[in-house]
PDB file of C-alpha atoms in Angstrom:
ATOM      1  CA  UNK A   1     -72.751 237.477  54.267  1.00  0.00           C
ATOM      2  CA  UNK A   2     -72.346 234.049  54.214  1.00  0.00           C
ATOM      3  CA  UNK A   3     -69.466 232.509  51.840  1.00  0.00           C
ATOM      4  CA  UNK A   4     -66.875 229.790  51.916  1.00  0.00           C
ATOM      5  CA  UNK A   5     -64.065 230.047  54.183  1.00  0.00           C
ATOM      6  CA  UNK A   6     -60.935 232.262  51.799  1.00  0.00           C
ATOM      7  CA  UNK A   7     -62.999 232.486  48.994  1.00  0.00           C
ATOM      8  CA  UNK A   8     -61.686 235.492  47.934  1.00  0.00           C
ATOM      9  CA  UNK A   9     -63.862 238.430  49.290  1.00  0.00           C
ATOM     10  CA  UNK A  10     -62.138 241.686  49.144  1.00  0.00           C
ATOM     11  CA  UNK A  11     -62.068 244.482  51.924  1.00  0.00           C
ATOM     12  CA  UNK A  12     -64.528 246.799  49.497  1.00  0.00           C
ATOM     13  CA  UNK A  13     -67.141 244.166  49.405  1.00  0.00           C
ATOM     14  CA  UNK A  14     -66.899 243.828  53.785  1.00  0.00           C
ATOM     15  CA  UNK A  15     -67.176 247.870  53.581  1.00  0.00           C
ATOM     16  CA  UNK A  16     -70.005 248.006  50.921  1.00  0.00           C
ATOM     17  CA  UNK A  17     -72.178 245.241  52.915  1.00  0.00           C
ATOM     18  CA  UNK A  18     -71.667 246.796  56.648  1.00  0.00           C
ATOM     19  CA  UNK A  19     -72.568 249.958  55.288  1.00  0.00           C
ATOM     20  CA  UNK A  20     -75.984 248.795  53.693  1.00  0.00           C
ATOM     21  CA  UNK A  21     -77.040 247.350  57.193  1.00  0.00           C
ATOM     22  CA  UNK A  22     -76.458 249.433  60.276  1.00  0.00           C
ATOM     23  CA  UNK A  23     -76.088 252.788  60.400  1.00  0.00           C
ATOM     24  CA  UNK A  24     -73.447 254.066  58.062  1.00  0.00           C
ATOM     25  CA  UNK A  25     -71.040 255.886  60.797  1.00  0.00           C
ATOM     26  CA  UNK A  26     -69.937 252.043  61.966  1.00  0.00           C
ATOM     27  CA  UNK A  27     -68.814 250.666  58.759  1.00  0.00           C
ATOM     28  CA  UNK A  28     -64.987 249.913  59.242  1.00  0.00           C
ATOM     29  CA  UNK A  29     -63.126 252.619  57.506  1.00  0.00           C
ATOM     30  CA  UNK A  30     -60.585 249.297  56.825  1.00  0.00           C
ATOM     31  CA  UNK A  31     -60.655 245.830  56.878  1.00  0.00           C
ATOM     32  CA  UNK A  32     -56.835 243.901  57.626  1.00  0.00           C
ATOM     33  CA  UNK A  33     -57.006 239.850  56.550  1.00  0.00           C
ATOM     34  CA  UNK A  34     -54.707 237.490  58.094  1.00  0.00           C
ATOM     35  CA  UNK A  35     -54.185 234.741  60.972  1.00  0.00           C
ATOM     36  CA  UNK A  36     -55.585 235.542  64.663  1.00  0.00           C
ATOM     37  CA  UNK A  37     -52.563 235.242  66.988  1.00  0.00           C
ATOM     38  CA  UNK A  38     -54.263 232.337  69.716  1.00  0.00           C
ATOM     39  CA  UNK A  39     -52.518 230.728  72.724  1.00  0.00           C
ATOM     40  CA  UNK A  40     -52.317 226.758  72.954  1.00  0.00           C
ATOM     41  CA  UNK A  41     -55.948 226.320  74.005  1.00  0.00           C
ATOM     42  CA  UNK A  42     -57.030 228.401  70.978  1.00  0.00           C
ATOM     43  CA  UNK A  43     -57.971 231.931  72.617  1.00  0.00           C
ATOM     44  CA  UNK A  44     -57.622 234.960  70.206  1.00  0.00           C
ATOM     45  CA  UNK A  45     -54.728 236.920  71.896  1.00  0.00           C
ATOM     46  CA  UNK A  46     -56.060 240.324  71.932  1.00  0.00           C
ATOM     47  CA  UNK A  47     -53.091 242.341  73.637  1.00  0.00           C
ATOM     48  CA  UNK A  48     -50.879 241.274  70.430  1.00  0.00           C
ATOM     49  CA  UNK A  49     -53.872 242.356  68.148  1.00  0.00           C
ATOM     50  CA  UNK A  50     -53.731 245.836  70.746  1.00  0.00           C
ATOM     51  CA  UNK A  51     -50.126 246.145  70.122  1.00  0.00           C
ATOM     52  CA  UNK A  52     -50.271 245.961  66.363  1.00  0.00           C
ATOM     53  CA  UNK A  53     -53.035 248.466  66.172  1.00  0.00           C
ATOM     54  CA  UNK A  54     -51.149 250.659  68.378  1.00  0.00           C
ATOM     55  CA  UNK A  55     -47.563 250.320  66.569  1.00  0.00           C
ATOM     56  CA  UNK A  56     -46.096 253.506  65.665  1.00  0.00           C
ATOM     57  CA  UNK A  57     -49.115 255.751  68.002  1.00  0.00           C
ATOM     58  CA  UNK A  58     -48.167 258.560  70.160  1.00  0.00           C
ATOM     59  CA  UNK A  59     -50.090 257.304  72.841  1.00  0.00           C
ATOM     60  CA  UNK A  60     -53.196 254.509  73.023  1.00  0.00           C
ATOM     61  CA  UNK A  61     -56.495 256.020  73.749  1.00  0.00           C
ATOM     62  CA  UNK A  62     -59.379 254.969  72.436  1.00  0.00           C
TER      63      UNK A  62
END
């Protein structure tokens, strides 16, 4: 899927074109929009993005 940077594509259409291509079982049930978190030398800051999935779980396991 190749559009312009923010122009406007909606979580349904992400779904809907994941689901055509590999096998339907790992389509993302949900798709969340919004700035990375990245240290000062631009690395995505995956613990934060751990922690928000995580907020308000019993316990993490995957």
């Amino acid at each position: 899927m190749r559009r312009a940077y923010r122009s406007g594509v909606t979580e349904a259409e992400i779904i809907e074109f994941v689901r055509v291509r590999p096998a339907r079982f790992k389509a993302p049930k949900h798709v969340v929009f919004g700035e990375l978190p990245k240290t000062s030398t631009g690395k995505i800051q995956k613990f934060v993005l751990r922690d928000r999935a995580w907020a308000g779980a019993e316990r993490r396991i995957q």
